[in-house]
Amino acid sequence: GVAGGTFVMCQYWTSRMFTREVVGTANALVAGWGNLGGGVTQLVMGSALFPLFKIFYDGNAEKAWRTVCVVPAFVSFSFGALMFFISDDAPKGNYSDLKKHGVMPEVSAAASFRSGACNFNTWILFIHYAACFGVELTMNNAAALYFKDEFDQSTESAAAIASIFGWMNLFARGL
């Protein structure tokens, strides 16, 4: 959740580090932690930083909201750069070192893409993920507005209530 740019890599790392018998559960739990970021973001942005930035801008909610949106961009960029410099590509090390020592075969990006694109399972997962991720994005983006408009909640309380959807993913993805 905190390192916004690491979700897909984390799924890959988990797939490489767990055995076939448990990798599905491990990926689901890791994905739940990744989706928890949506709930944490709602809570931190709407209920903590937004009120703070409103104080900085003398109650100007428009300016406060537009400015507070710089915070996750900065955090995501920082963690992405951190992950680039301190992480390995796989449990056995970086791909360039593995290829240099002959542990990993040299495969072109085009051949790797072709192999994935021609796999029927890839397309089934693509369709499934496209459908469910769209619902998730809609929930994360629209829930706070819904609670604010339909139930006359303040932005702060609407964001706190909307964050429950993201927190739910912490355990629900692994079921």
Tab-separated table of C-alpha atoms in Angstrom:
chain	number	residue	atom	x	y	z
A	1	GLY	CA	0.000	0.000	0.000
A	2	VAL	CA	2.674	2.552	0.941
A	3	ALA	CA	4.925	1.955	-2.056
A	4	GLY	CA	2.377	2.602	-4.789
A	5	GLY	CA	4.711	1.640	-7.614
A	6	THR	CA	5.577	-1.802	-6.272
A	7	PHE	CA	2.243	-3.654	-6.478
A	8	VAL	CA	2.885	-5.536	-9.734
A	9	MET	CA	6.499	-6.300	-8.857
A	10	CYS	CA	5.358	-7.607	-5.487
A	11	GLN	CA	2.984	-10.028	-7.219
A	12	TYR	CA	5.882	-11.236	-9.334
A	13	TRP	CA	8.213	-11.558	-6.357
A	14	THR	CA	5.600	-13.514	-4.411
A	15	SER	CA	5.082	-15.844	-7.375
A	16	ARG	CA	8.801	-16.518	-7.517
A	17	MET	CA	9.275	-16.995	-3.762
A	18	PHE	CA	6.413	-19.342	-2.844
A	19	THR	CA	5.765	-22.912	-3.920
A	20	ARG	CA	3.032	-23.896	-6.346
A	21	GLU	CA	0.848	-25.216	-3.504
A	22	VAL	CA	0.595	-21.894	-1.647
A	23	VAL	CA	1.432	-19.221	-4.227
A	24	GLY	CA	-2.229	-18.372	-4.913
A	25	THR	CA	-2.932	-17.648	-1.265
A	26	ALA	CA	0.326	-15.749	-0.894
A	27	ASN	CA	-0.466	-13.588	-3.940
A	28	ALA	CA	-3.987	-12.923	-2.632
A	29	LEU	CA	-2.691	-11.826	0.767
A	30	VAL	CA	-0.037	-9.611	-0.794
A	31	ALA	CA	-2.663	-8.108	-3.112
A	32	GLY	CA	-4.851	-7.411	-0.083
A	33	TRP	CA	-2.022	-5.441	1.484
A	34	GLY	CA	-1.582	-3.606	-1.816
A	35	ASN	CA	-5.282	-2.767	-2.021
A	36	LEU	CA	-5.187	-1.654	1.584
A	37	GLY	CA	-3.306	1.318	0.170
A	38	GLY	CA	-6.589	2.585	-1.300
A	39	GLY	CA	-8.162	2.623	2.148
A	40	VAL	CA	-5.140	4.181	3.791
A	41	THR	CA	-5.027	6.821	1.067
A	42	GLN	CA	-8.691	7.720	1.624
A	43	LEU	CA	-8.090	7.993	5.355
A	44	VAL	CA	-4.806	9.910	5.214
A	45	MET	CA	-5.711	12.207	2.318
A	46	GLY	CA	-9.309	12.989	3.223
A	47	SER	CA	-9.299	12.798	6.998
A	48	ALA	CA	-5.785	13.889	7.957
A	49	LEU	CA	-3.975	15.885	5.264
A	50	PHE	CA	-6.992	17.675	3.761
A	51	PRO	CA	-8.007	19.318	7.070
A	52	LEU	CA	-4.369	20.223	7.710
A	53	PHE	CA	-3.987	21.826	4.279
A	54	LYS	CA	-7.287	23.697	4.776
A	55	ILE	CA	-5.687	25.305	7.825
A	56	PHE	CA	-2.625	26.254	5.729
A	57	TYR	CA	-4.882	27.888	3.111
A	58	ASP	CA	-7.229	29.676	5.548
A	59	GLY	CA	-10.189	27.372	4.884
A	60	ASN	CA	-9.933	27.402	1.081
A	61	ALA	CA	-11.001	23.807	0.407
A	62	GLU	CA	-10.416	23.990	-3.364
A	63	LYS	CA	-6.806	25.096	-3.032
A	64	ALA	CA	-6.189	22.700	-0.136
A	65	TRP	CA	-7.449	19.666	-2.072
A	66	ARG	CA	-5.488	20.497	-5.210
A	67	THR	CA	-2.305	20.973	-3.203
A	68	VAL	CA	-2.732	17.906	-0.988
A	69	CYS	CA	-2.769	15.722	-4.122
A	70	VAL	CA	0.951	16.436	-4.552
A	71	VAL	CA	1.693	14.390	-1.414
A	72	PRO	CA	0.886	10.903	-2.828
A	73	ALA	CA	2.695	11.772	-6.058
A	74	PHE	CA	5.822	12.633	-4.085
A	75	VAL	CA	5.532	9.541	-1.854
A	76	SER	CA	4.964	7.217	-4.832
A	77	PHE	CA	7.878	8.657	-6.780
A	78	SER	CA	10.154	8.428	-3.738
A	79	PHE	CA	9.269	4.801	-3.009
A	80	GLY	CA	9.563	3.883	-6.688
A	81	ALA	CA	13.076	5.327	-6.783
A	82	LEU	CA	13.916	3.606	-3.506
A	83	MET	CA	12.723	0.238	-4.826
A	84	PHE	CA	14.705	0.714	-8.041
A	85	PHE	CA	17.949	1.268	-6.140
A	86	ILE	CA	17.660	-1.164	-3.210
A	87	SER	CA	15.730	-4.198	-4.507
A	88	ASP	CA	16.772	-7.289	-6.420
A	89	ASP	CA	14.912	-8.564	-9.478
A	90	ALA	CA	14.429	-12.050	-8.020
A	91	PRO	CA	15.351	-14.036	-4.896
A	92	LYS	CA	18.538	-15.257	-6.563
A	93	GLY	CA	19.692	-11.738	-7.490
A	94	ASN	CA	19.481	-9.257	-10.333
A	95	TYR	CA	18.786	-10.517	-13.845
A	96	SER	CA	21.920	-8.934	-15.285
A	97	ASP	CA	24.107	-10.813	-12.761
A	98	LEU	CA	22.202	-14.065	-13.291
A	99	LYS	CA	22.602	-13.801	-17.061
A	100	LYS	CA	26.271	-12.871	-16.752
A	101	HIS	CA	26.971	-16.001	-14.671
A	102	GLY	CA	24.892	-18.266	-16.938
A	103	VAL	CA	22.242	-19.027	-14.291
A	104	MET	CA	19.457	-17.429	-16.335
A	105	PRO	CA	19.055	-17.817	-20.105
A	106	GLU	CA	19.018	-14.733	-22.316
A	107	VAL	CA	15.474	-14.242	-23.681
A	108	SER	CA	14.439	-11.287	-25.817
A	109	ALA	CA	11.598	-9.067	-24.634
A	110	ALA	CA	9.691	-9.794	-27.857
A	111	ALA	CA	9.921	-13.567	-27.336
A	112	SER	CA	8.830	-13.240	-23.729
A	113	PHE	CA	5.884	-11.019	-24.728
A	114	ARG	CA	4.912	-13.407	-27.527
A	115	SER	CA	4.941	-16.340	-25.116
A	116	GLY	CA	2.645	-14.520	-22.694
A	117	ALA	CA	0.334	-13.096	-25.363
A	118	CYS	CA	-0.179	-16.504	-26.980
A	119	ASN	CA	-1.088	-18.158	-23.678
A	120	PHE	CA	-4.861	-18.614	-23.325
A	121	ASN	CA	-4.630	-18.270	-19.521
A	122	THR	CA	-3.161	-14.796	-19.930
A	123	TRP	CA	-6.288	-13.612	-21.742
A	124	ILE	CA	-8.650	-15.197	-19.207
A	125	LEU	CA	-6.804	-13.449	-16.379
A	126	PHE	CA	-6.684	-10.201	-18.377
A	127	ILE	CA	-10.463	-10.150	-18.829
A	128	HIS	CA	-11.103	-11.107	-15.212
A	129	TYR	CA	-8.713	-8.497	-13.832
A	130	ALA	CA	-9.989	-5.766	-16.159
A	131	ALA	CA	-13.543	-6.322	-14.945
A	132	CYS	CA	-12.830	-6.499	-11.218
A	133	PHE	CA	-10.152	-3.793	-11.089
A	134	GLY	CA	-12.524	-1.344	-12.783
A	135	VAL	CA	-15.057	-1.893	-10.002
A	136	GLU	CA	-12.358	-1.422	-7.396
A	137	LEU	CA	-11.152	1.840	-8.937
A	138	THR	CA	-14.716	3.102	-9.145
A	139	MET	CA	-15.309	2.277	-5.482
A	140	ASN	CA	-12.076	3.937	-4.367
A	141	ASN	CA	-12.782	7.051	-6.431
A	142	ALA	CA	-16.520	7.470	-5.950
A	143	ALA	CA	-17.272	6.200	-2.436
A	144	ALA	CA	-16.233	9.364	-0.599
A	145	LEU	CA	-18.226	11.554	-2.996
A	146	TYR	CA	-21.236	9.278	-2.582
A	147	PHE	CA	-21.145	9.493	1.214
A	148	LYS	CA	-20.605	13.250	1.052
A	149	ASP	CA	-23.462	13.909	-1.388
A	150	GLU	CA	-26.036	11.324	-0.311
A	151	PHE	CA	-25.574	11.427	3.466
A	152	ASP	CA	-24.379	15.022	4.002
A	153	GLN	CA	-21.071	13.921	5.472
A	154	SER	CA	-18.107	16.256	5.704
A	155	THR	CA	-15.248	15.480	3.338
A	156	GLU	CA	-13.229	14.235	6.290
A	157	SER	CA	-15.854	11.784	7.582
A	158	ALA	CA	-16.850	10.658	4.068
A	159	ALA	CA	-13.207	9.788	3.361
A	160	ALA	CA	-12.937	7.862	6.633
A	161	ILE	CA	-16.068	5.839	5.829
A	162	ALA	CA	-14.925	5.214	2.231
A	163	SER	CA	-11.571	3.936	3.491
A	164	ILE	CA	-13.329	0.860	4.898
A	165	PHE	CA	-13.497	-0.619	1.379
A	166	GLY	CA	-9.712	-0.585	1.086
A	167	TRP	CA	-9.231	-1.921	4.616
A	168	MET	CA	-11.616	-4.782	3.804
A	169	ASN	CA	-9.185	-6.002	1.121
A	170	LEU	CA	-6.607	-6.797	3.773
A	171	PHE	CA	-8.444	-9.986	4.684
A	172	ALA	CA	-11.023	-10.426	1.917
A	173	ARG	CA	-8.543	-10.964	-0.933
A	174	GLY	CA	-7.044	-13.992	0.772
A	175	LEU	CA	-10.362	-15.791	1.313
